[in-house]
PDB file of C-alpha atoms and ligand atoms in Angstrom:
ATOM      1  CA  MET A   1      39.793 -39.101 -24.710  1.00 58.00           C
ATOM      2  CA  THR A   2      40.019 -35.882 -22.712  1.00 73.00           C
ATOM      3  CA  ASN A   3      37.789 -35.151 -19.756  1.00 92.00           C
ATOM      4  CA  HIS A   4      37.844 -31.482 -20.758  1.00 96.00           C
ATOM      5  CA  ILE A   5      35.267 -29.993 -23.096  1.00 97.00           C
ATOM      6  CA  LEU A   6      37.446 -26.894 -23.366  1.00 98.00           C
ATOM      7  CA  GLU A   7      41.206 -26.385 -23.092  1.00 98.00           C
ATOM      8  CA  VAL A   8      42.654 -22.892 -23.346  1.00 98.00           C
ATOM      9  CA  LYS A   9      46.439 -22.685 -23.518  1.00 98.00           C
ATOM     10  CA  GLN A  10      48.518 -19.510 -23.229  1.00 98.00           C
ATOM     11  CA  LEU A  11      45.960 -17.486 -25.153  1.00 98.00           C
ATOM     12  CA  ILE A  12      47.140 -14.080 -26.340  1.00 98.00           C
ATOM     13  CA  LYS A  13      45.267 -11.393 -28.282  1.00 98.00           C
ATOM     14  CA  LYS A  14      46.931  -8.267 -29.587  1.00 97.00           C
ATOM     15  CA  TYR A  15      45.070  -5.469 -31.324  1.00 95.00           C
ATOM     16  CA  ASN A  16      48.050  -3.874 -33.083  1.00 93.00           C
ATOM     17  CA  LYS A  17      50.431  -3.112 -30.208  1.00 91.00           C
ATOM     18  CA  PHE A  18      47.773  -3.334 -27.478  1.00 96.00           C
ATOM     19  CA  SER A  19      47.606  -6.672 -25.625  1.00 96.00           C
ATOM     20  CA  ALA A  20      43.973  -7.307 -24.639  1.00 97.00           C
ATOM     21  CA  VAL A  21      44.601 -10.904 -23.482  1.00 98.00           C
ATOM     22  CA  LYS A  22      48.057 -11.736 -22.143  1.00 97.00           C
ATOM     23  CA  GLY A  23      48.527 -15.493 -21.915  1.00 96.00           C
ATOM     24  CA  ILE A  24      45.415 -16.979 -20.341  1.00 97.00           C
ATOM     25  CA  SER A  25      45.222 -20.740 -19.663  1.00 98.00           C
ATOM     26  CA  PHE A  26      42.366 -22.737 -18.182  1.00 98.00           C
ATOM     27  CA  ASN A  27      40.345 -25.928 -18.674  1.00 97.00           C
ATOM     28  CA  LEU A  28      36.642 -26.653 -18.387  1.00 98.00           C
ATOM     29  CA  ALA A  29      35.692 -30.185 -17.356  1.00 96.00           C
ATOM     30  CA  LYS A  30      32.738 -31.841 -19.089  1.00 96.00           C
ATOM     31  CA  GLY A  31      29.448 -31.008 -17.398  1.00 95.00           C
ATOM     32  CA  GLU A  32      30.925 -28.152 -15.349  1.00 97.00           C
ATOM     33  CA  THR A  33      30.111 -24.432 -15.389  1.00 97.00           C
ATOM     34  CA  LEU A  34      32.914 -21.876 -15.360  1.00 98.00           C
ATOM     35  CA  ALA A  35      32.345 -18.138 -15.007  1.00 98.00           C
ATOM     36  CA  ILE A  36      34.781 -15.423 -16.040  1.00 97.00           C
ATOM     37  CA  LEU A  37      34.517 -12.345 -13.848  1.00 96.00           C
ATOM     38  CA  GLY A  38      36.340  -9.104 -14.561  1.00 94.00           C
ATOM     39  CA  PRO A  39      35.841  -5.350 -14.821  1.00 92.00           C
ATOM     40  CA  ASN A  40      35.044  -3.524 -18.077  1.00 92.00           C
ATOM     41  CA  GLY A  41      37.879  -3.922 -20.543  1.00 93.00           C
ATOM     42  CA  ALA A  42      39.466  -6.868 -18.683  1.00 95.00           C
ATOM     43  CA  GLY A  43      39.483  -9.035 -21.814  1.00 96.00           C
ATOM     44  CA  LYS A  44      36.467 -11.286 -21.138  1.00 96.00           C
ATOM     45  CA  SER A  45      34.681 -10.834 -24.473  1.00 96.00           C
ATOM     46  CA  THR A  46      37.945 -11.000 -26.404  1.00 97.00           C
ATOM     47  CA  THR A  47      38.745 -14.337 -24.739  1.00 97.00           C
ATOM     48  CA  LEU A  48      35.307 -15.709 -25.625  1.00 97.00           C
ATOM     49  CA  LYS A  49      35.536 -14.421 -29.198  1.00 96.00           C
ATOM     50  CA  MET A  50      38.799 -16.317 -29.689  1.00 97.00           C
ATOM     51  CA  ILE A  51      37.162 -19.452 -28.252  1.00 97.00           C
ATOM     52  CA  TYR A  52      34.169 -19.257 -30.565  1.00 94.00           C
ATOM     53  CA  ALA A  53      36.369 -18.218 -33.459  1.00 93.00           C
ATOM     54  CA  THR A  54      35.027 -14.818 -34.398  1.00 93.00           C
ATOM     55  CA  THR A  55      38.346 -13.115 -33.751  1.00 95.00           C
ATOM     56  CA  PRO A  56      41.739 -14.583 -34.722  1.00 95.00           C
ATOM     57  CA  ILE A  57      44.028 -15.882 -31.981  1.00 97.00           C
ATOM     58  CA  THR A  58      47.353 -13.996 -31.883  1.00 97.00           C
ATOM     59  CA  SER A  59      49.057 -16.948 -30.185  1.00 97.00           C
ATOM     60  CA  GLY A  60      48.157 -19.879 -27.966  1.00 97.00           C
ATOM     61  CA  GLN A  61      45.661 -22.650 -28.545  1.00 97.00           C
ATOM     62  CA  VAL A  62      41.983 -23.411 -27.950  1.00 98.00           C
ATOM     63  CA  LEU A  63      40.701 -26.998 -28.080  1.00 97.00           C
ATOM     64  CA  ILE A  64      36.955 -27.650 -27.975  1.00 97.00           C
ATOM     65  CA  ASN A  65      36.268 -31.321 -27.316  1.00 95.00           C
ATOM     66  CA  GLY A  66      39.787 -31.921 -28.620  1.00 95.00           C
ATOM     67  CA  ILE A  67      39.236 -29.899 -31.819  1.00 96.00           C
ATOM     68  CA  ASP A  68      41.746 -27.124 -32.482  1.00 97.00           C
ATOM     69  CA  VAL A  69      39.685 -23.986 -33.132  1.00 96.00           C
ATOM     70  CA  ALA A  70      42.371 -22.265 -35.214  1.00 95.00           C
ATOM     71  CA  GLN A  71      42.819 -25.361 -37.403  1.00 95.00           C
ATOM     72  CA  ASN A  72      39.153 -26.248 -37.770  1.00 94.00           C
ATOM     73  CA  ALA A  73      36.879 -23.345 -36.825  1.00 91.00           C
ATOM     74  CA  ARG A  74      33.816 -24.674 -38.655  1.00 90.00           C
ATOM     75  CA  ARG A  75      34.041 -28.129 -37.081  1.00 92.00           C
ATOM     76  CA  SER A  76      34.564 -26.620 -33.594  1.00 93.00           C
ATOM     77  CA  LYS A  77      31.432 -24.457 -34.018  1.00 92.00           C
ATOM     78  CA  TRP A  78      29.306 -27.605 -34.296  1.00 92.00           C
ATOM     79  CA  GLU A  79      30.274 -28.478 -30.717  1.00 94.00           C
ATOM     80  CA  ILE A  80      29.133 -25.174 -29.224  1.00 97.00           C
ATOM     81  CA  GLY A  81      26.165 -22.876 -28.809  1.00 96.00           C
ATOM     82  CA  VAL A  82      26.866 -19.173 -28.415  1.00 96.00           C
ATOM     83  CA  VAL A  83      24.879 -16.422 -26.690  1.00 94.00           C
ATOM     84  CA  MET A  84      26.700 -13.207 -27.566  1.00 93.00           C
ATOM     85  CA  GLN A  85      26.103  -9.832 -25.928  1.00 89.00           C
ATOM     86  CA  GLU A  86      24.317  -8.699 -29.084  1.00 89.00           C
ATOM     87  CA  ASP A  87      21.124 -10.599 -30.006  1.00 84.00           C
ATOM     88  CA  LEU A  88      21.772 -10.666 -33.757  1.00 89.00           C
ATOM     89  CA  LEU A  89      18.124 -11.680 -34.232  1.00 92.00           C
ATOM     90  CA  ASP A  90      16.421 -10.988 -37.549  1.00 91.00           C
ATOM     91  CA  THR A  91      13.589  -8.641 -36.589  1.00 89.00           C
ATOM     92  CA  THR A  92      11.946  -9.074 -39.975  1.00 89.00           C
ATOM     93  CA  LEU A  93      11.369 -12.787 -39.256  1.00 92.00           C
ATOM     94  CA  SER A  94       9.075 -14.574 -36.833  1.00 95.00           C
ATOM     95  CA  VAL A  95      10.403 -16.212 -33.670  1.00 96.00           C
ATOM     96  CA  LEU A  96      10.318 -19.707 -35.225  1.00 97.00           C
ATOM     97  CA  ASP A  97      11.844 -18.541 -38.504  1.00 96.00           C
ATOM     98  CA  ASN A  98      14.796 -17.141 -36.543  1.00 96.00           C
ATOM     99  CA  MET A  99      15.282 -20.627 -35.113  1.00 96.00           C
ATOM    100  CA  VAL A 100      14.981 -22.284 -38.525  1.00 96.00           C
ATOM    101  CA  ALA A 101      17.362 -19.804 -40.181  1.00 95.00           C
ATOM    102  CA  HIS A 102      19.987 -20.635 -37.553  1.00 95.00           C
ATOM    103  CA  ALA A 103      19.429 -24.389 -37.839  1.00 95.00           C
ATOM    104  CA  ILE A 104      20.022 -24.230 -41.586  1.00 92.00           C
ATOM    105  CA  LEU A 105      23.549 -22.932 -40.872  1.00 91.00           C
ATOM    106  CA  PHE A 106      24.163 -26.351 -39.314  1.00 93.00           C
ATOM    107  CA  ASP A 107      22.775 -28.185 -42.355  1.00 92.00           C
ATOM    108  CA  ILE A 108      19.682 -29.283 -40.426  1.00 94.00           C
ATOM    109  CA  PRO A 109      16.911 -30.066 -42.938  1.00 94.00           C
ATOM    110  CA  PHE A 110      13.955 -27.637 -42.928  1.00 94.00           C
ATOM    111  CA  LYS A 111      11.360 -30.028 -41.475  1.00 95.00           C
ATOM    112  CA  LEU A 112      13.649 -31.158 -38.680  1.00 95.00           C
ATOM    113  CA  ALA A 113      14.676 -27.534 -38.039  1.00 95.00           C
ATOM    114  CA  ARG A 114      11.023 -26.552 -37.487  1.00 96.00           C
ATOM    115  CA  LYS A 115      10.450 -29.514 -35.179  1.00 96.00           C
ATOM    116  CA  ARG A 116      13.586 -28.800 -33.169  1.00 96.00           C
ATOM    117  CA  GLY A 117      12.744 -25.080 -33.151  1.00 96.00           C
ATOM    118  CA  ILE A 118       9.315 -25.734 -31.664  1.00 96.00           C
ATOM    119  CA  GLU A 119      10.766 -28.094 -29.018  1.00 95.00           C
ATOM    120  CA  LEU A 120      13.350 -25.533 -27.979  1.00 95.00           C
ATOM    121  CA  LEU A 121      10.848 -22.645 -27.891  1.00 95.00           C
ATOM    122  CA  ASN A 122       8.803 -24.853 -25.591  1.00 93.00           C
ATOM    123  CA  PHE A 123      11.900 -25.441 -23.420  1.00 91.00           C
ATOM    124  CA  VAL A 124      12.502 -21.691 -22.966  1.00 91.00           C
ATOM    125  CA  GLY A 125       8.813 -20.924 -22.387  1.00 91.00           C
ATOM    126  CA  LEU A 126       8.162 -19.242 -25.749  1.00 92.00           C
ATOM    127  CA  SER A 127       5.921 -21.840 -27.383  1.00 91.00           C
ATOM    128  CA  ASN A 128       3.010 -19.372 -27.532  1.00 93.00           C
ATOM    129  CA  TYR A 129       5.154 -16.868 -29.404  1.00 93.00           C
ATOM    130  CA  TRP A 130       6.461 -19.037 -32.265  1.00 94.00           C
ATOM    131  CA  ASN A 131       4.641 -17.026 -34.974  1.00 94.00           C
ATOM    132  CA  LYS A 132       5.149 -13.575 -33.409  1.00 95.00           C
ATOM    133  CA  GLN A 133       7.585 -11.031 -34.843  1.00 93.00           C
ATOM    134  CA  VAL A 134      10.759 -10.685 -32.803  1.00 93.00           C
ATOM    135  CA  TYR A 135      10.206  -6.974 -32.158  1.00 90.00           C
ATOM    136  CA  SER A 136       7.101  -7.797 -30.089  1.00 90.00           C
ATOM    137  CA  LEU A 137       9.147  -9.742 -27.502  1.00 92.00           C
ATOM    138  CA  SER A 138      10.331  -8.277 -24.194  1.00 90.00           C
ATOM    139  CA  GLY A 139      14.060  -8.110 -23.407  1.00 89.00           C
ATOM    140  CA  GLY A 140      13.847 -11.252 -21.272  1.00 89.00           C
ATOM    141  CA  MET A 141      11.993 -13.163 -23.990  1.00 91.00           C
ATOM    142  CA  ARG A 142      14.548 -12.120 -26.598  1.00 93.00           C
ATOM    143  CA  ARG A 143      17.353 -13.441 -24.403  1.00 91.00           C
ATOM    144  CA  ARG A 144      15.529 -16.752 -24.009  1.00 92.00           C
ATOM    145  CA  LEU A 145      15.030 -16.895 -27.761  1.00 95.00           C
ATOM    146  CA  VAL A 146      18.772 -16.384 -28.241  1.00 95.00           C
ATOM    147  CA  LEU A 147      19.401 -19.208 -25.753  1.00 94.00           C
ATOM    148  CA  ALA A 148      16.975 -21.481 -27.628  1.00 94.00           C
ATOM    149  CA  ARG A 149      18.689 -20.579 -30.902  1.00 95.00           C
ATOM    150  CA  ALA A 150      22.084 -21.457 -29.398  1.00 95.00           C
ATOM    151  CA  LEU A 151      20.785 -24.949 -28.594  1.00 96.00           C
ATOM    152  CA  VAL A 152      19.609 -25.787 -32.090  1.00 96.00           C
ATOM    153  CA  ASN A 153      22.685 -27.887 -32.954  1.00 95.00           C
ATOM    154  CA  ASN A 154      22.486 -29.779 -29.636  1.00 94.00           C
ATOM    155  CA  PRO A 155      25.803 -28.363 -28.376  1.00 96.00           C
ATOM    156  CA  LYS A 156      27.932 -29.966 -25.681  1.00 94.00           C
ATOM    157  CA  LEU A 157      29.204 -26.554 -24.575  1.00 97.00           C
ATOM    158  CA  ILE A 158      27.299 -23.279 -24.315  1.00 98.00           C
ATOM    159  CA  ILE A 159      29.213 -20.009 -24.222  1.00 98.00           C
ATOM    160  CA  LEU A 160      27.408 -16.928 -22.945  1.00 97.00           C
ATOM    161  CA  ASP A 161      28.788 -13.381 -22.838  1.00 96.00           C
ATOM    162  CA  GLU A 162      27.066 -11.417 -20.053  1.00 94.00           C
ATOM    163  CA  PRO A 163      23.777 -13.237 -20.725  1.00 91.00           C
ATOM    164  CA  THR A 164      21.551 -11.357 -18.286  1.00 90.00           C
ATOM    165  CA  THR A 165      22.972  -7.840 -18.423  1.00 88.00           C
ATOM    166  CA  GLY A 166      20.116  -5.364 -18.636  1.00 84.00           C
ATOM    167  CA  LEU A 167      17.379  -7.837 -17.674  1.00 85.00           C
ATOM    168  CA  ASP A 168      14.983  -7.276 -14.793  1.00 86.00           C
ATOM    169  CA  ILE A 169      15.368  -9.517 -11.767  1.00 88.00           C
ATOM    170  CA  GLN A 170      12.453 -11.810 -12.664  1.00 89.00           C
ATOM    171  CA  SER A 171      13.800 -12.348 -16.175  1.00 87.00           C
ATOM    172  CA  ARG A 172      17.245 -13.105 -14.770  1.00 91.00           C
ATOM    173  CA  HIS A 173      15.788 -15.799 -12.517  1.00 92.00           C
ATOM    174  CA  VAL A 174      13.852 -17.362 -15.405  1.00 89.00           C
ATOM    175  CA  PHE A 175      17.019 -17.375 -17.520  1.00 89.00           C
ATOM    176  CA  TRP A 176      19.080 -18.900 -14.695  1.00 93.00           C
ATOM    177  CA  ALA A 177      16.475 -21.639 -14.229  1.00 93.00           C
ATOM    178  CA  LYS A 178      16.859 -22.625 -17.886  1.00 92.00           C
ATOM    179  CA  LEU A 179      20.653 -22.720 -17.599  1.00 94.00           C
ATOM    180  CA  ASN A 180      20.369 -24.871 -14.491  1.00 95.00           C
ATOM    181  CA  GLU A 181      18.111 -27.291 -16.394  1.00 94.00           C
ATOM    182  CA  LEU A 182      20.747 -27.517 -19.109  1.00 95.00           C
ATOM    183  CA  LYS A 183      23.411 -28.175 -16.479  1.00 95.00           C
ATOM    184  CA  LEU A 184      21.330 -31.051 -15.154  1.00 95.00           C
ATOM    185  CA  GLN A 185      21.252 -32.443 -18.692  1.00 94.00           C
ATOM    186  CA  GLY A 186      25.070 -32.498 -18.612  1.00 94.00           C
ATOM    187  CA  VAL A 187      25.709 -29.463 -20.827  1.00 96.00           C
ATOM    188  CA  SER A 188      28.968 -27.623 -20.039  1.00 98.00           C
ATOM    189  CA  ILE A 189      28.728 -23.860 -19.678  1.00 98.00           C
ATOM    190  CA  LEU A 190      31.246 -21.029 -19.994  1.00 98.00           C
ATOM    191  CA  LEU A 191      29.950 -17.559 -19.221  1.00 97.00           C
ATOM    192  CA  THR A 192      31.150 -14.071 -18.458  1.00 96.00           C
ATOM    193  CA  SER A 193      29.360 -11.952 -15.923  1.00 93.00           C
ATOM    194  CA  HIS A 194      29.622  -8.765 -13.900  1.00 90.00           C
ATOM    195  CA  TYR A 195      27.258 -10.162 -11.296  1.00 90.00           C
ATOM    196  CA  VAL A 196      28.673 -12.115  -8.365  1.00 93.00           C
ATOM    197  CA  ASP A 197      25.171 -13.402  -7.488  1.00 91.00           C
ATOM    198  CA  GLU A 198      24.826 -14.801 -11.015  1.00 92.00           C
ATOM    199  CA  ILE A 199      28.159 -16.572 -10.688  1.00 95.00           C
ATOM    200  CA  GLU A 200      27.263 -17.956  -7.256  1.00 95.00           C
ATOM    201  CA  THR A 201      23.936 -19.221  -8.641  1.00 93.00           C
ATOM    202  CA  LEU A 202      25.287 -20.853 -11.775  1.00 95.00           C
ATOM    203  CA  ALA A 203      28.972 -21.589 -11.673  1.00 97.00           C
ATOM    204  CA  ASP A 204      31.098 -24.340 -10.170  1.00 97.00           C
ATOM    205  CA  SER A 205      34.333 -22.435 -10.756  1.00 98.00           C
ATOM    206  CA  VAL A 206      35.324 -18.842 -11.337  1.00 98.00           C
ATOM    207  CA  LEU A 207      38.194 -17.204 -13.167  1.00 97.00           C
ATOM    208  CA  MET A 208      38.848 -13.589 -12.223  1.00 97.00           C
ATOM    209  CA  ILE A 209      40.656 -11.611 -14.898  1.00 96.00           C
ATOM    210  CA  ASP A 210      41.902  -8.048 -15.070  1.00 95.00           C
ATOM    211  CA  HIS A 211      44.035  -6.265 -17.679  1.00 95.00           C
ATOM    212  CA  GLY A 212      44.116  -9.447 -19.761  1.00 97.00           C
ATOM    213  CA  THR A 213      45.559 -11.755 -17.093  1.00 97.00           C
ATOM    214  CA  ILE A 214      44.143 -14.212 -14.553  1.00 97.00           C
ATOM    215  CA  ILE A 215      44.275 -12.716 -11.066  1.00 96.00           C
ATOM    216  CA  ALA A 216      42.532 -15.582  -9.217  1.00 96.00           C
ATOM    217  CA  SER A 217      40.756 -18.845  -9.957  1.00 97.00           C
ATOM    218  CA  GLY A 218      39.096 -21.642  -8.044  1.00 97.00           C
ATOM    219  CA  LYS A 219      35.832 -23.138  -6.875  1.00 98.00           C
ATOM    220  CA  VAL A 220      33.050 -20.603  -6.347  1.00 97.00           C
ATOM    221  CA  ASN A 221      32.282 -22.007  -2.881  1.00 96.00           C
ATOM    222  CA  THR A 222      35.827 -21.943  -1.540  1.00 97.00           C
ATOM    223  CA  LEU A 223      37.908 -19.389  -3.469  1.00 97.00           C
ATOM    224  CA  ALA A 224      37.177 -16.417  -1.184  1.00 96.00           C
ATOM    225  CA  SER A 225      38.086 -18.247   2.017  1.00 96.00           C
ATOM    226  CA  GLU A 226      41.201 -19.748   0.424  1.00 96.00           C
ATOM    227  CA  LEU A 227      42.349 -16.198  -0.345  1.00 95.00           C
ATOM    228  CA  GLY A 228      41.429 -14.931   3.132  1.00 95.00           C
ATOM    229  CA  TYR A 229      38.262 -12.989   2.262  1.00 95.00           C
ATOM    230  CA  SER A 230      34.772 -13.300   3.732  1.00 94.00           C
ATOM    231  CA  ASN A 231      33.016 -13.583   0.376  1.00 94.00           C
ATOM    232  CA  LEU A 232      33.591 -13.586  -3.383  1.00 95.00           C
ATOM    233  CA  GLU A 233      32.528  -9.979  -3.956  1.00 94.00           C
ATOM    234  CA  THR A 234      34.961  -8.661  -1.335  1.00 94.00           C
ATOM    235  CA  ALA A 235      37.741 -10.787  -2.807  1.00 94.00           C
ATOM    236  CA  TYR A 236      36.967  -9.524  -6.303  1.00 94.00           C
ATOM    237  CA  LEU A 237      36.844  -5.856  -5.293  1.00 93.00           C
ATOM    238  CA  SER A 238      40.107  -6.151  -3.408  1.00 92.00           C
ATOM    239  CA  LEU A 239      41.921  -8.098  -6.145  1.00 93.00           C
ATOM    240  CA  THR A 240      40.821  -5.623  -8.816  1.00 91.00           C
ATOM    241  CA  LYS A 241      42.138  -2.800  -6.587  1.00 81.00           C
ATOM    242  CA  PHE A 242      38.727  -1.214  -6.254  1.00 72.00           C
ATOM    243  CA  ASP A 243      39.860   0.555  -3.047  1.00 63.00           C
ATOM    244  CA  GLU A 244      42.558   2.440  -4.965  1.00 63.00           C
ATOM    245  CA  GLU A 245      40.091   3.362  -7.724  1.00 60.00           C
ATOM    246  CA  ALA A 246      37.582   4.602  -5.163  1.00 52.00           C
ATOM    247  CA  LYS A 247      40.299   6.783  -3.593  1.00 55.00           C
ATOM    248  CA  ASN A 248      41.218   8.190  -7.018  1.00 59.00           C
ATOM    249  CA  ILE A 249      37.577   9.075  -7.688  1.00 52.00           C
ATOM    250  CA  GLU A 250      37.354  10.841  -4.316  1.00 53.00           C
ATOM    251  CA  GLN A 251      40.572  12.774  -5.046  1.00 59.00           C
ATOM    252  CA  THR A 252      39.275  13.842  -8.475  1.00 58.00           C
ATOM    253  CA  ARG A 253      36.054  15.101  -6.911  1.00 51.00           C
ATOM    254  CA  SER A 254      37.747  17.114  -4.131  1.00 52.00           C
TER     255      SER A 254
HETATM  256  N1  ATP B   1      38.411  -4.690 -32.042  1.00 79.42           N
HETATM  257  C1  ATP B   1      39.179  -4.099 -31.109  1.00 79.42           C
HETATM  258  N2  ATP B   1      40.201  -3.292 -31.447  1.00 79.42           N
HETATM  259  C2  ATP B   1      40.978  -2.713 -30.528  1.00 79.42           C
HETATM  260  N3  ATP B   1      40.842  -2.885 -29.186  1.00 79.42           N
HETATM  261  C3  ATP B   1      39.834  -3.682 -28.789  1.00 79.42           C
HETATM  262  C4  ATP B   1      38.948  -4.321 -29.713  1.00 79.42           C
HETATM  263  N4  ATP B   1      38.045  -5.062 -29.002  1.00 79.42           N
HETATM  264  C5  ATP B   1      38.358  -4.886 -27.706  1.00 79.42           C
HETATM  265  N5  ATP B   1      39.418  -4.051 -27.576  1.00 79.42           N
HETATM  266  C6  ATP B   1      40.045  -3.631 -26.328  1.00 79.42           C
HETATM  267  O1  ATP B   1      40.492  -4.796 -25.652  1.00 79.42           O
HETATM  268  C7  ATP B   1      40.274  -4.666 -24.242  1.00 79.42           C
HETATM  269  C8  ATP B   1      39.429  -5.833 -23.759  1.00 79.42           C
HETATM  270  O2  ATP B   1      38.122  -5.685 -24.305  1.00 79.42           O
HETATM  271  P1  ATP B   1      36.971  -6.727 -23.999  1.00 79.42           P
HETATM  272  O3  ATP B   1      35.775  -6.296 -24.783  1.00 79.42           O
HETATM  273  O4  ATP B   1      37.480  -8.088 -24.208  1.00 79.42           O
HETATM  274  O5  ATP B   1      36.730  -6.483 -22.456  1.00 79.42           O
HETATM  275  P2  ATP B   1      35.576  -7.052 -21.510  1.00 79.42           P
HETATM  276  O6  ATP B   1      36.248  -7.597 -20.310  1.00 79.42           O
HETATM  277  O7  ATP B   1      34.699  -7.965 -22.266  1.00 79.42           O
HETATM  278  O8  ATP B   1      34.791  -5.714 -21.126  1.00 79.42           O
HETATM  279  P3  ATP B   1      33.209  -5.457 -20.884  1.00 79.42           P
HETATM  280  O9  ATP B   1      32.937  -5.983 -19.529  1.00 79.42           O
HETATM  281  O10 ATP B   1      33.122  -3.960 -20.946  1.00 79.42           O
HETATM  282  O11 ATP B   1      32.455  -6.153 -21.985  1.00 79.42           O
HETATM  283  C9  ATP B   1      39.630  -3.303 -24.012  1.00 79.42           C
HETATM  284  O12 ATP B   1      40.643  -2.383 -23.664  1.00 79.42           O
HETATM  285  C10 ATP B   1      39.046  -2.965 -25.378  1.00 79.42           C
HETATM  286  O13 ATP B   1      39.009  -1.569 -25.591  1.00 79.42           O
END
């Protein structure tokens, strides 16, 4: 029995001749939170999409709780909850009906789906909105609804792609509080983020990627000092060669 909820081995993704992900390997221990940090186009979403089996793996292997995603995508999806960048909510349905519609994908009977839906809306602070149309929700509420929806199959691992991008600071804090509650319940979390403060708030470990490869990885609390930097943001900017990019921008302007 593995202690890892997620094992990623030599993962490669090619879009025709372009290599978006170039041999990434990492593990996520049960109950831990791992954040993937990287600039636009680094390959974060592509990596997640291979893990949650919405894009084919070119080569390499992903095991979720020991289940090979390429061999058994449907079975592996029962182990996970996914919060994608796009909401993919049905705006013609009520908040609760969005929950029920998702639960039915996991063969959860209608009555149980409603019960579980109401419990989860309560968990994310949306119990007063169960019969409202989705379009009436704020951006922060929609994100919390998507989180609640991702929990409907009681997943052991939640995967979130830039979960708080575009939210105001209050909504981000509310969202983080919910993720921290899930962590306390023992749920494992894999997320991507552009925000170092989000990673410092939520994650135990961080994987920095750029141009489809891992450029640094370690514990959030110690990685910067191990690499000789004062903090994570400075380390990240230096490792992604931000200084050179800044110089290029200055040269283009002058
Ligand atoms: N369907 C696709 N076909 C061709 N190229 C793609 C496709 N999807 C992504 N790419 C390319 O693969 C690279 C990695 O994209 P990806 O979306 O994984 O980056 P990302 O790190 O998630 O970026 P962002 O932070 O902007 O979301 C980019 O160069 C992107 O243009």
